[in-house]
Coordinates of C-alpha atoms in Angstrom, one line a residue:
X1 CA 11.9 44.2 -79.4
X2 CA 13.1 40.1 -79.7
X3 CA 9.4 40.0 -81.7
X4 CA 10.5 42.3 -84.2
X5 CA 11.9 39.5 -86.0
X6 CA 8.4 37.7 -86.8
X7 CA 6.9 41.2 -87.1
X8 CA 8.8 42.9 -89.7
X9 CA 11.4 40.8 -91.6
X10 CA 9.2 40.0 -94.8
X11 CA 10.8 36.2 -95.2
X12 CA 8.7 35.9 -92.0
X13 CA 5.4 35.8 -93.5
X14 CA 3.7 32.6 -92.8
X15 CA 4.6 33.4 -88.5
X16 CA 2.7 36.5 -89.3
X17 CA 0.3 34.2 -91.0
X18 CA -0.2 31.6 -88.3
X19 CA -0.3 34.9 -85.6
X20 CA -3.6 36.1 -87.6
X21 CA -4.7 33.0 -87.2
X22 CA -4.6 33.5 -83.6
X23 CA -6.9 36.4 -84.0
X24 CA -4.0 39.0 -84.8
X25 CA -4.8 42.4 -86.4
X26 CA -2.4 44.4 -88.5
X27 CA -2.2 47.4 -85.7
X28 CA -1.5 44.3 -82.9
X29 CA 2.2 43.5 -84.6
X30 CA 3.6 47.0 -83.6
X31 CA 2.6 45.7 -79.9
X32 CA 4.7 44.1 -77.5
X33 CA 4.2 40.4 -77.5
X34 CA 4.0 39.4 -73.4
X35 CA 3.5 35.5 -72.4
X36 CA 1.5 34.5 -69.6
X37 CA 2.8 31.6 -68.0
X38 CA -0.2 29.9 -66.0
X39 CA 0.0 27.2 -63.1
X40 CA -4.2 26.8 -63.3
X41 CA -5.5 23.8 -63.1
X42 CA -8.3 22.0 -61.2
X43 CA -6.2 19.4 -59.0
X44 CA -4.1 22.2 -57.1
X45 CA -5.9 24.1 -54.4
X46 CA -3.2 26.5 -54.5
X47 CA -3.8 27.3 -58.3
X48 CA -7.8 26.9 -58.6
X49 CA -7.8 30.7 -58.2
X50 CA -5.2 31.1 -60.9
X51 CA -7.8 31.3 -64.0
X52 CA -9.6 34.4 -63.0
X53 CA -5.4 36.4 -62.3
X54 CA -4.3 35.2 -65.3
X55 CA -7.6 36.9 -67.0
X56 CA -6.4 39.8 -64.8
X57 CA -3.2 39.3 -66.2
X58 CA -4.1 39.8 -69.8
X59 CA -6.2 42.6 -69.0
X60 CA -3.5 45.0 -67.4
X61 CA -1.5 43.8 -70.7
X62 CA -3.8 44.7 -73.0
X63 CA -4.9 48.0 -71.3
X64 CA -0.9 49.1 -71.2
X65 CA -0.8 48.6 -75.2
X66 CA 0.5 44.8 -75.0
X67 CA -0.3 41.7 -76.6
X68 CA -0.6 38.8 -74.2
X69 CA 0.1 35.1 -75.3
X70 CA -1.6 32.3 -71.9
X71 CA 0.5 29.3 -72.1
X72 CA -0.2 26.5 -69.5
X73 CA 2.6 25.3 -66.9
X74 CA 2.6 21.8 -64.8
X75 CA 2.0 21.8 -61.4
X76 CA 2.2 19.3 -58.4
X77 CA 0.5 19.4 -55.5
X78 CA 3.0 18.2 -52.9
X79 CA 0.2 17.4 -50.6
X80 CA -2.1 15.0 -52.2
X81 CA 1.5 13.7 -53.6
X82 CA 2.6 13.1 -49.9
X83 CA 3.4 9.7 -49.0
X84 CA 3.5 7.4 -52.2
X85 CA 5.7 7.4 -55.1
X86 CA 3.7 10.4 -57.0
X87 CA 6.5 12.6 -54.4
X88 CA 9.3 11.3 -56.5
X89 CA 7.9 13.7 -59.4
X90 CA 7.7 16.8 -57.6
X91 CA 11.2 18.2 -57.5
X92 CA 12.3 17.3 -60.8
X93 CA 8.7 19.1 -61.8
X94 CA 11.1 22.3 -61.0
X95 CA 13.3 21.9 -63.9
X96 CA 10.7 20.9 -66.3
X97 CA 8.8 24.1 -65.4
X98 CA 11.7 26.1 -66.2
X99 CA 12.3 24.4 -69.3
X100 CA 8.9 25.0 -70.5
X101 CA 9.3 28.4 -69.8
X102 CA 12.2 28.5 -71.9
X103 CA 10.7 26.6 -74.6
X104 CA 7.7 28.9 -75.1
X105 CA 9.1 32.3 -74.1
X106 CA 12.3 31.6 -76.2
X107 CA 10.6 29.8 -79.5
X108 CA 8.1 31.8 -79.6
X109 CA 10.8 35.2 -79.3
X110 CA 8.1 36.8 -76.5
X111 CA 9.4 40.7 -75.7
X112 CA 8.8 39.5 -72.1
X113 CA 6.6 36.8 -69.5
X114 CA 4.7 36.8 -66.8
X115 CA 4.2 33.9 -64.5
X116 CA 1.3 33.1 -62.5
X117 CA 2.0 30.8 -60.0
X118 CA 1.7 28.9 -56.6
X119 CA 3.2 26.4 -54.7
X120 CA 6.1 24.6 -53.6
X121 CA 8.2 23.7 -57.4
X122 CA 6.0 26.0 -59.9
X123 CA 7.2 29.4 -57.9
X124 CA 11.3 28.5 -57.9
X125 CA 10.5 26.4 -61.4
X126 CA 9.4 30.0 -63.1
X127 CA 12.3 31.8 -60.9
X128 CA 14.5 30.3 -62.6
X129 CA 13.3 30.7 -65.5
X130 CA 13.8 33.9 -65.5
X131 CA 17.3 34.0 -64.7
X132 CA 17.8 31.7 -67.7
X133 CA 16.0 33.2 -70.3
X134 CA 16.5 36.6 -69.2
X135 CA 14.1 38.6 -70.6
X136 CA 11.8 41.1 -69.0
X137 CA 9.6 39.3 -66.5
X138 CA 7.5 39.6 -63.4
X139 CA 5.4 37.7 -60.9
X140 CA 2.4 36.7 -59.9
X141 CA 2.2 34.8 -56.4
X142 CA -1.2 33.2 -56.1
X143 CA -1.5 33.7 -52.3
X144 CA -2.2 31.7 -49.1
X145 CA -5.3 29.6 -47.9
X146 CA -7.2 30.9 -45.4
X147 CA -6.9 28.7 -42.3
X148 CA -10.1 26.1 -41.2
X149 CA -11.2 25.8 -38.2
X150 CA -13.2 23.2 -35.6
X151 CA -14.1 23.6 -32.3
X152 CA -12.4 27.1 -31.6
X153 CA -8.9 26.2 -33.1
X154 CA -7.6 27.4 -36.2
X155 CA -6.7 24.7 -38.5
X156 CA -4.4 23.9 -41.8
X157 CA -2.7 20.8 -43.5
X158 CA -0.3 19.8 -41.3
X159 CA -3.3 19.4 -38.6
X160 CA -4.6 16.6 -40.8
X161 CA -1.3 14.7 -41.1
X162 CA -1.1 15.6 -37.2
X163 CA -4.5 14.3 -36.1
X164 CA -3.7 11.0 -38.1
X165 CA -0.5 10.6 -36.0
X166 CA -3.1 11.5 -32.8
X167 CA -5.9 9.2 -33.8
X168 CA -3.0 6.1 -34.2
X169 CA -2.3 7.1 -30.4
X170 CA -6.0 7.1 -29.3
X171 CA -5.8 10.9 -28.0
X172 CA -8.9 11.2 -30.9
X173 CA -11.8 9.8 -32.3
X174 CA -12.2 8.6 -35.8
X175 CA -14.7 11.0 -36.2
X176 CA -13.2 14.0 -34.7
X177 CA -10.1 12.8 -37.2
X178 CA -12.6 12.8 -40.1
X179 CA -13.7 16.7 -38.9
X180 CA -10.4 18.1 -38.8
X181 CA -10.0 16.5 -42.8
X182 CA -13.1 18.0 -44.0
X183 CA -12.5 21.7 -41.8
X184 CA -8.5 22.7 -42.5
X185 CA -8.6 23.4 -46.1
X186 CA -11.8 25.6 -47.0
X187 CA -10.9 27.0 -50.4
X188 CA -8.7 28.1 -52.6
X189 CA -4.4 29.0 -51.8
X190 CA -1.5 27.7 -50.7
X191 CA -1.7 26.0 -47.5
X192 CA -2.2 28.1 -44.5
X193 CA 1.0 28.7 -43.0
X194 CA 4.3 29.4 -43.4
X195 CA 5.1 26.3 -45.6
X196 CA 7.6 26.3 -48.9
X197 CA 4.5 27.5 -51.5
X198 CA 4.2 30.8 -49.5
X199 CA 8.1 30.5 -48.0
X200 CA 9.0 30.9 -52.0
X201 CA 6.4 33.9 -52.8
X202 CA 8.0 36.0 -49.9
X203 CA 11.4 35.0 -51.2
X204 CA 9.9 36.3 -54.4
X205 CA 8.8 39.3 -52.9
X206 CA 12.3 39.4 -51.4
X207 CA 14.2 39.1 -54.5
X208 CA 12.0 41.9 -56.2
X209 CA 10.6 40.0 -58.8
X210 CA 7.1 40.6 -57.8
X211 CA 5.1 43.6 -56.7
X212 CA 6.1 44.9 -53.0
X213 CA 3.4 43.7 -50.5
X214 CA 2.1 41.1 -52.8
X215 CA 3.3 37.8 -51.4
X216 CA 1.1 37.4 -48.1
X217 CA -1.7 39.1 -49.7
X218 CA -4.3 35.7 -49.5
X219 CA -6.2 34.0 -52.7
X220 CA -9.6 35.3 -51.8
X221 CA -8.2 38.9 -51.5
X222 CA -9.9 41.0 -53.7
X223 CA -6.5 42.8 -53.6
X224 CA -4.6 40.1 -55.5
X225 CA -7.3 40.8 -58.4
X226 CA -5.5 44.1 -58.3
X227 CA -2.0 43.1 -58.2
X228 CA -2.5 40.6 -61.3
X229 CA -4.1 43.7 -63.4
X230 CA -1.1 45.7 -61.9
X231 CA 1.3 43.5 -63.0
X232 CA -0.1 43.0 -66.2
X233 CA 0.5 46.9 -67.0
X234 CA 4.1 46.6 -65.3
X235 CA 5.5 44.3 -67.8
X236 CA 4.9 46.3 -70.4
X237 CA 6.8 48.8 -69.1
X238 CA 9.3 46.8 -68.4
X239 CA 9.5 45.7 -72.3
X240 CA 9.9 49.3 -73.0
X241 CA 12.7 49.9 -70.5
X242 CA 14.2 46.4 -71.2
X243 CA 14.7 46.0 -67.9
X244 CA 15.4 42.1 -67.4
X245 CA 15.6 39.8 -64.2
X246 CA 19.5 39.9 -64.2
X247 CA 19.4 43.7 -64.0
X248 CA 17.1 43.5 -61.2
X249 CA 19.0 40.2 -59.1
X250 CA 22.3 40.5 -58.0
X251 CA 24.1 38.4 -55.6
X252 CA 23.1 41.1 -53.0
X253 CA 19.4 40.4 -53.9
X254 CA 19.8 36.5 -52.7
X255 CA 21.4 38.0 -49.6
X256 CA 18.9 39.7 -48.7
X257 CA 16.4 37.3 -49.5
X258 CA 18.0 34.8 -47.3
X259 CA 18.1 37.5 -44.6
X260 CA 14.4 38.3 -45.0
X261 CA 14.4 34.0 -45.0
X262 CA 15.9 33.5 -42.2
X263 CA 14.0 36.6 -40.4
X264 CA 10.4 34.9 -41.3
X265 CA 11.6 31.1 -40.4
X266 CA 11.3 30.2 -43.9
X267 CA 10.4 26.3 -45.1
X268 CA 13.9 24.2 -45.6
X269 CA 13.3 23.7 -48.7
X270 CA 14.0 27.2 -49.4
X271 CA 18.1 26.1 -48.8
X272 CA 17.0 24.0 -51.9
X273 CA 15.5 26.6 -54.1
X274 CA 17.7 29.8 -53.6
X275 CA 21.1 28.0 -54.4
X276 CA 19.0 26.4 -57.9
X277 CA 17.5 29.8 -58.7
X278 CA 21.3 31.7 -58.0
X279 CA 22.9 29.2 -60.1
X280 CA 20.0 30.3 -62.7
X281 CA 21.2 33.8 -62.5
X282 CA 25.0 33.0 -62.6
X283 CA 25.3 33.4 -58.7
X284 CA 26.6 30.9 -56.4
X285 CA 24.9 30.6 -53.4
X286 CA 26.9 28.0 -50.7
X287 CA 25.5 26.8 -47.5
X288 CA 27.7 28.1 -45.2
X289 CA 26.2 31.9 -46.6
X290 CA 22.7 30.9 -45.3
X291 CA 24.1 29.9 -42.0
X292 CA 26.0 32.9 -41.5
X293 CA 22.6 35.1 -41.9
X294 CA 20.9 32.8 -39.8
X295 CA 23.2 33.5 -36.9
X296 CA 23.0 37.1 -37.3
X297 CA 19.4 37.5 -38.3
X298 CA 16.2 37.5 -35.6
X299 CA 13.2 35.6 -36.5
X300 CA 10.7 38.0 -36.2
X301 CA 7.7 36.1 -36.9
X302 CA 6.5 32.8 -35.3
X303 CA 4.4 31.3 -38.3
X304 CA 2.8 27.5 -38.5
X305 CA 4.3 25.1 -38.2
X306 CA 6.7 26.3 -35.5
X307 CA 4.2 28.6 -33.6
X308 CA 0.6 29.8 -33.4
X309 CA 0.4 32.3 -36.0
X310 CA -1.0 32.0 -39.8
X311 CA -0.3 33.4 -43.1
X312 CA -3.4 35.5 -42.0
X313 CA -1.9 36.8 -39.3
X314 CA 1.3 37.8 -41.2
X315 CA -0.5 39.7 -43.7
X316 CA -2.7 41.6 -41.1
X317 CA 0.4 42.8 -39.4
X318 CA 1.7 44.2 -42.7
X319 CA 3.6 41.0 -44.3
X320 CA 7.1 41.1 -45.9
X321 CA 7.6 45.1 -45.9
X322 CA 7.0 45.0 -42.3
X323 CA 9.9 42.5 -41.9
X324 CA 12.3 44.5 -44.4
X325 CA 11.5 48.0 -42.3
X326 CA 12.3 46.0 -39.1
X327 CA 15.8 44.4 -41.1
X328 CA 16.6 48.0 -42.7
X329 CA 20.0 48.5 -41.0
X330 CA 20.9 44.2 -42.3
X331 CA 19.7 44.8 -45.9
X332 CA 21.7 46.0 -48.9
X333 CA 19.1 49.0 -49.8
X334 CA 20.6 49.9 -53.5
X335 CA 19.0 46.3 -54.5
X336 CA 16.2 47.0 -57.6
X337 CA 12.9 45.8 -57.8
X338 CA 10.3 45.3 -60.8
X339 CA 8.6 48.1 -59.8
X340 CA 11.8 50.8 -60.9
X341 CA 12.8 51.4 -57.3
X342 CA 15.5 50.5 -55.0
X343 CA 14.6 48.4 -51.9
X344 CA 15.4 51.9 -50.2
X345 CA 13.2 53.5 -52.0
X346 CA 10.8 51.2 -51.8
X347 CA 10.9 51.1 -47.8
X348 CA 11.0 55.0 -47.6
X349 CA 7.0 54.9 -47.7
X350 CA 7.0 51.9 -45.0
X351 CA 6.3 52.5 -41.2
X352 CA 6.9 50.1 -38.1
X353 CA 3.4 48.7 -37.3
X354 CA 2.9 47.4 -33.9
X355 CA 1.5 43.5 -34.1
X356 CA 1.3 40.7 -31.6
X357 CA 2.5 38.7 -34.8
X358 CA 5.4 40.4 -36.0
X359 CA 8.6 41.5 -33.6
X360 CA 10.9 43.9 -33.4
X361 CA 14.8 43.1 -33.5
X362 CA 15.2 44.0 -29.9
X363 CA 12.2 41.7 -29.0
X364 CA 12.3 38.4 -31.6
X365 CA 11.2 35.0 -30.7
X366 CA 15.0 33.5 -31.3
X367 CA 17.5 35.5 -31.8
X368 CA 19.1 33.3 -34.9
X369 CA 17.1 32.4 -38.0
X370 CA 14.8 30.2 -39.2
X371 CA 17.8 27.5 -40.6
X372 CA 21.0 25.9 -39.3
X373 CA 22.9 24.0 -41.5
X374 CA 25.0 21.1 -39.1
X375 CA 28.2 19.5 -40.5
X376 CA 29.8 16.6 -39.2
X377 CA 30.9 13.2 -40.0
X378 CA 27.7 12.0 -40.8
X379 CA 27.0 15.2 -43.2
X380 CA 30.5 16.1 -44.1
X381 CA 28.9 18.8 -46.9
X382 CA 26.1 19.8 -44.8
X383 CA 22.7 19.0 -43.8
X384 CA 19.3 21.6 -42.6
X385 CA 17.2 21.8 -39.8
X386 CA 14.5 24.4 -39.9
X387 CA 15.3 25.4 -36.0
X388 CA 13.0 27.8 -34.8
X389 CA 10.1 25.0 -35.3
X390 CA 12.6 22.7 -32.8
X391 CA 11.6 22.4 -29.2
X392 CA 14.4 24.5 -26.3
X393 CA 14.6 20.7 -24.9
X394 CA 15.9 18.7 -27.8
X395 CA 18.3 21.5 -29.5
X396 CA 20.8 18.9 -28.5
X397 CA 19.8 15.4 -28.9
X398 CA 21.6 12.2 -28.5
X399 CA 19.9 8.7 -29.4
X400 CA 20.2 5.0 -30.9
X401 CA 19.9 4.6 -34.7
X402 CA 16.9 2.8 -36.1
X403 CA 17.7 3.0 -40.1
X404 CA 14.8 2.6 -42.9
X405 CA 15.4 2.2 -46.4
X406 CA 12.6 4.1 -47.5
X407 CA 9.9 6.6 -46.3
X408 CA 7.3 4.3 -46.4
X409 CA 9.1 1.6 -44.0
X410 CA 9.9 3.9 -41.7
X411 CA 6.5 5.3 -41.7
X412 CA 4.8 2.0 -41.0
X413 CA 7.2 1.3 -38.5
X414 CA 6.1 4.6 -36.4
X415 CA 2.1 3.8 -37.4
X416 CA 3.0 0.3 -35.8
X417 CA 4.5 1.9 -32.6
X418 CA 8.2 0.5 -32.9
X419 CA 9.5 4.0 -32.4
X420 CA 10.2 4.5 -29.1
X421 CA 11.5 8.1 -27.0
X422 CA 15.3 8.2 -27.6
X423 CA 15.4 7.0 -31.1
X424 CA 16.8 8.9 -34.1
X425 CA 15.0 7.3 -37.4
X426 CA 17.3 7.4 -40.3
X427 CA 15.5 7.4 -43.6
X428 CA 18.6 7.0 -46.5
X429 CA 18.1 6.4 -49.9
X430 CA 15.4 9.2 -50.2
X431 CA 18.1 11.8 -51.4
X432 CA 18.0 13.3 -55.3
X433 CA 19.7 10.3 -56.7
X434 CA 18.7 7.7 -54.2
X435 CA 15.3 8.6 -54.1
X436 CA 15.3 9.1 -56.8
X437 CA 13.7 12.9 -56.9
X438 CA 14.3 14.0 -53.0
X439 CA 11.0 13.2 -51.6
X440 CA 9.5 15.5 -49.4
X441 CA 8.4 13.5 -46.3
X442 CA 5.4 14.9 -44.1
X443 CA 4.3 11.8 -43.3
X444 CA 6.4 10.4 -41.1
X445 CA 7.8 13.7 -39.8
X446 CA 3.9 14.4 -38.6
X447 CA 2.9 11.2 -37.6
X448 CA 5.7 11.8 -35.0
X449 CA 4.7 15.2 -34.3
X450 CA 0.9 13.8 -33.9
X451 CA 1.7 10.9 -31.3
X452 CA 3.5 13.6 -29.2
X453 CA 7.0 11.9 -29.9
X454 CA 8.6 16.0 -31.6
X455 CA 10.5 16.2 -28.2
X456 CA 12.0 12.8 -27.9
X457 CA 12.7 11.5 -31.5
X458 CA 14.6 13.0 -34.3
X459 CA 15.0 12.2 -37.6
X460 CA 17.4 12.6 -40.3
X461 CA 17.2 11.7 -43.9
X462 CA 19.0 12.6 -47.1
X463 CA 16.1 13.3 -48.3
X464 CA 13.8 16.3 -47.1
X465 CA 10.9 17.7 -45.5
X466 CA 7.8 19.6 -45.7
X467 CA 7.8 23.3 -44.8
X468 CA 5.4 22.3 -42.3
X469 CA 7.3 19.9 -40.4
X470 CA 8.1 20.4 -37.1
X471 CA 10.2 19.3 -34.3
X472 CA 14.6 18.0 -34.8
X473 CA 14.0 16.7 -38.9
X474 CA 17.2 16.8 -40.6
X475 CA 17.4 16.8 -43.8
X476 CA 19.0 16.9 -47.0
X477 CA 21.9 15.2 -45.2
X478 CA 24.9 15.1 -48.2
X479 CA 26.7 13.2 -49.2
X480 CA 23.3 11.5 -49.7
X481 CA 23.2 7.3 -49.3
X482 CA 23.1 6.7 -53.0
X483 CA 26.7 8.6 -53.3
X484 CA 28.5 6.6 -50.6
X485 CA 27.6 9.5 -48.1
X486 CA 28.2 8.6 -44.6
X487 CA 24.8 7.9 -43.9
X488 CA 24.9 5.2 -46.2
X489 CA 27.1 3.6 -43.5
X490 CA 24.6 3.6 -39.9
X491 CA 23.4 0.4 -38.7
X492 CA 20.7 -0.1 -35.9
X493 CA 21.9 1.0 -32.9
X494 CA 24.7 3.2 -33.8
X495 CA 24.7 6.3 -31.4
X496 CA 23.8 9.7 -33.1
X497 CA 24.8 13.3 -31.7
X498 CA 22.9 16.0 -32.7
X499 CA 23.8 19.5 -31.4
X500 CA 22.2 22.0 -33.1
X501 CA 23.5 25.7 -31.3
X502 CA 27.4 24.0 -32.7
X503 CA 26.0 22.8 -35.9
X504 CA 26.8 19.3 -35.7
X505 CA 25.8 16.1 -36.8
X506 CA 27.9 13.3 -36.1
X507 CA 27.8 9.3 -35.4
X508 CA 29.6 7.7 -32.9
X509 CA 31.7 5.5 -35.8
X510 CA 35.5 6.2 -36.3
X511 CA 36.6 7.3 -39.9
X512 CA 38.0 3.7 -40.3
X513 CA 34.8 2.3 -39.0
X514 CA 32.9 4.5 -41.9
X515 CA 35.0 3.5 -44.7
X516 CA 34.8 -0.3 -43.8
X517 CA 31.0 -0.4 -43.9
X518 CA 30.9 1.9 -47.1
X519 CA 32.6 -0.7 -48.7
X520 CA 29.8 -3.3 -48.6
X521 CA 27.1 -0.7 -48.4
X522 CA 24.4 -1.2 -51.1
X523 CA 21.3 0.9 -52.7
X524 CA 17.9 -1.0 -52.3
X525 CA 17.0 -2.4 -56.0
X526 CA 14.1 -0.3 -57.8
X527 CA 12.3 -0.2 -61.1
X528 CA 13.2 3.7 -61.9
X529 CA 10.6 4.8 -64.8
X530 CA 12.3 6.8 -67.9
X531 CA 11.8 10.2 -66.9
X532 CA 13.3 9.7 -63.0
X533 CA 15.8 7.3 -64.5
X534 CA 17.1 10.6 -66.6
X535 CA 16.9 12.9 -63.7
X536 CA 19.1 10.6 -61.3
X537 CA 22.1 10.4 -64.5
X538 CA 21.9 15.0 -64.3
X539 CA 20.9 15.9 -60.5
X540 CA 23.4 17.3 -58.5
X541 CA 23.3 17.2 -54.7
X542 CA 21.1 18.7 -52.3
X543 CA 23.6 21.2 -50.7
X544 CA 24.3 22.4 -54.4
X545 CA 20.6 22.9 -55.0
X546 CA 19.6 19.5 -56.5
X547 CA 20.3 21.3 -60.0
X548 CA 20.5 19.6 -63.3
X549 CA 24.5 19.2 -64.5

């Protein structure tokens, strides 16, 4: 064991001193030492249920003969971020989870981690951390929010950022809007549908880096209880088998996640996360691989914000194992999980279940993927649409440019009424250097959504969207403005083609045309604090992940 080294070598006496001062008895130093990485806190919703697993945690260590070591993580709640400059933080919180994973797991020379986590950055943050650090690891997903509800319909977030875009158009009341705030979020888990938080636990569950079953299984579950103990004893085992995160995660692992991805019409942000965790691993994960499952994979599941159905719903019908049975003959079965078994293995003990939520592959609701990725001359390295939550009518899309320099003038324009059916808004300067930090950008993309504009405006930006946006939002258009991308380059008025069954994006601007206006293009001026300023010098760009260089 890595621990053995403050354990036994004798010049190591004052860490063994320090370690009693933790409460450390002489029989605990023949233990294996196990870290507990935990997202608590009391600002997330998504992690307020985090305290009582990570006690769980700890338990199911202690009872399999292990020592465990709680060490906090941060955590950023995209949603009360949303819409102001706090946004700009949120991706880069990624990295900084991973490298205070590596920090404490690696100074500290734990025999192997746990992470307990949620939400949109602390999930892929911890993922990644444990293709790093490699050493054994598991984890724990802290599950979904139940969804609210007010007069008979089933609420979540993105019916709040909705019902604001609604209220603008008069279609509500103030004080219906102030009902719908107070009803869609009743307690504690990631938000209710199929957004990035609970996109990345099923791509979790996917990779096999956290107990089968566990990813849908909702916050106020007494079942998760179970899984944290569970997971608690697994560890341990895993110590003793030394059986780390790069033995389990192969390249095949991250095809089959993006399989099970596409087959669940997984957030776009997931395009984001999967390359940065594969490159954590050692794996290169291009875009044109997720397109190429996308267009042989069925979604299977029409989840919010796209269709009807909740994260409840998914977990009734039998969540992510139901999707792998239904995908058996499109998965690579010889894939390991932390558990010891294969994926085949795993699936021998898993039955077809008949649901209203979940489809089979002769039956799906589109019979591509969740994701496109469009190319073109205005996104000559690619760009991503989440299309199963775009409208049959505006798969193709053709309109004028109206261009914004930043999410929040584009979002006053559309609070204003300026955008008009036809339009394509262009948000630039948003991307990982531009922004800088990639904001995610609900606001604008619901607002639309909410004053019933989804099937006659589109959007692109270079930065990205919400797993709960709906409707044509392109984003993480690359080259990104900041770079001398193309989209760097539209003016007002400039005709934009979208076609999303031929994956392309393109502007109606010759080559020539392009270059001359690139010339004289220019990023808007802005005071960058230290730790952004730092991040826009090392980020890469979106279609590589957005990873640190």
């Amino acid at each position: 064991m890595r621990s053995s080294i403050i354990k036994e070598d004798i010049d190591k006496a004052g860490a063994r001193g320090l370690l009693r001062a933790d409460g450390l008895k002489d029989a605990d130093f023949k233990k294996p030492f196990i870290g507990v990485a935990s997202a608590y806190s009391e600002i997330v919703p998504g992690h307020i249920n985090l305290r009582k697993l990570t006690d769980l945690v700890k338990k199911g260590i202690k009872d399999a003969g292990g020592i465990p070591f709680e060490f906090g993580m941060p955590g950023i709640c995209d949603g009360i971020a949303m819409g102001h400059q706090g946004m700009r933080y949120s991706l880069p919180s990624r990295d900084i989870i991973a490298d205070s994973v590596e920090l404490m797991v690696s100074s500290h020379l734990f025999d192997g981690w746990i992470g307990v986590t949620n939400c949109d950055k602390i999930t892929p943050g911890m993922l990644m951390a444990a293709g790093r650090v490699n050493i054994p690891a598991a984890m724990v997903t802290g599950g979904p929010m139940e969804p609210g509800e007010y007069n008979g319909k089933r609420l979540d977030l993105i019916s709040i950022f909705e019902a604001i875009g609604s209220y603008k158009k008069g279609d509500i009341s103030e004080k219906e809007l102030g009902e719908i705030e107070k009803r869609s979020c009743p307690g504690a888990g990631a938000c209710a549908g199929l957004f990035t938080a609970n996109s990345m636990a099923c791509m979790t569950e996917a990779l096999g880096l956290s107990i089968t079953g566990s990813a849908t299984v909702h916050a106020t579950d007494k079942r998760k209880e179970d899984i944290a103990y569970q997971t608690g004893k697994l560890i341990v085992e895993l110590v003793k088998k030394d059986l780390k995160p790069r033995d389990i995660v192969t390249k095949m692992s991250f095809e089959n996640a993006i399989r099970v991805d596409m087959g669940i019409g997984g957030s776009s942000n997931t395009v984001l996360h999967l390359p940065a965790v594969a490159n954590a691993f050692g794996i290169d994960l291009p875009l044109t691989l997720f397109d190429k499952i996308s267009k042989e994979t069925p979604h299977l599941v029409n989840l919010r914000p796209g269709g009807p159905f909740f994260m409840r719903d998914f977990d009734d019908a039998g969540g992510i194992p139901q999707i792998l049975i239904r995908l058996k003959d499109k998965l690579n079965l010889e894939t390991k999980t932390v558990m010891g078994k294969t994926l085949g293995d795993v699936l021998k003990k898993v039955k077809v279940v008949k649901s209203d939520a979940i489809r089979n592959v002769d039956n799906p609701y589109h019979k591509q993927g969740g994701i496109a990725i469009l190319k073109g001359n205005l996104a000559p390295k690619g760009s991503v649409v989440k299309q199963t939550a775009v409208s049959e009518k505006i798969m193709k899309f053709e309109g004028k440019a109206k261009v914004f320099e930043s999410e929040e003038a584009a979002t006053k324009a559309i609070l204003s009424g300026k955008i008009k059916p036809g339009m394509v808004v262009v948000i630039r300067y948003e991307g990982p250097k531009g922004g800088p930090g990639m904001r995610e950008m609900l606001e604008p993309t619901s607002l639309i959504a909410g004053m019933g504009l989804s099937e006659s405006v589109a959007l692109i930006t270079d930065g990205r969207f919400s797993g709960g946006t709906r409707g044509p939002c392109i984003g993480h258009v690359s080259p990104e403005a900041f770079d001398k991308g193309p989209i760097a380059a539209i003016k007002d008025g400039d005709i934009i083609k979208i076609d999303i069954p031929k994956r392309k994006l393109e502007v109606a601007l010759t080559a020539k045309e392009i270059g001359e206006r690139l010339k004289v293009a220019k990023p808007p001026k802005k005071d960058i604090p230290g730790m952004l300023l730092r991040y826009r010098k090392l980020v890469s760009s979106s279609e590589k992940g957005a990873v640190l260089e």
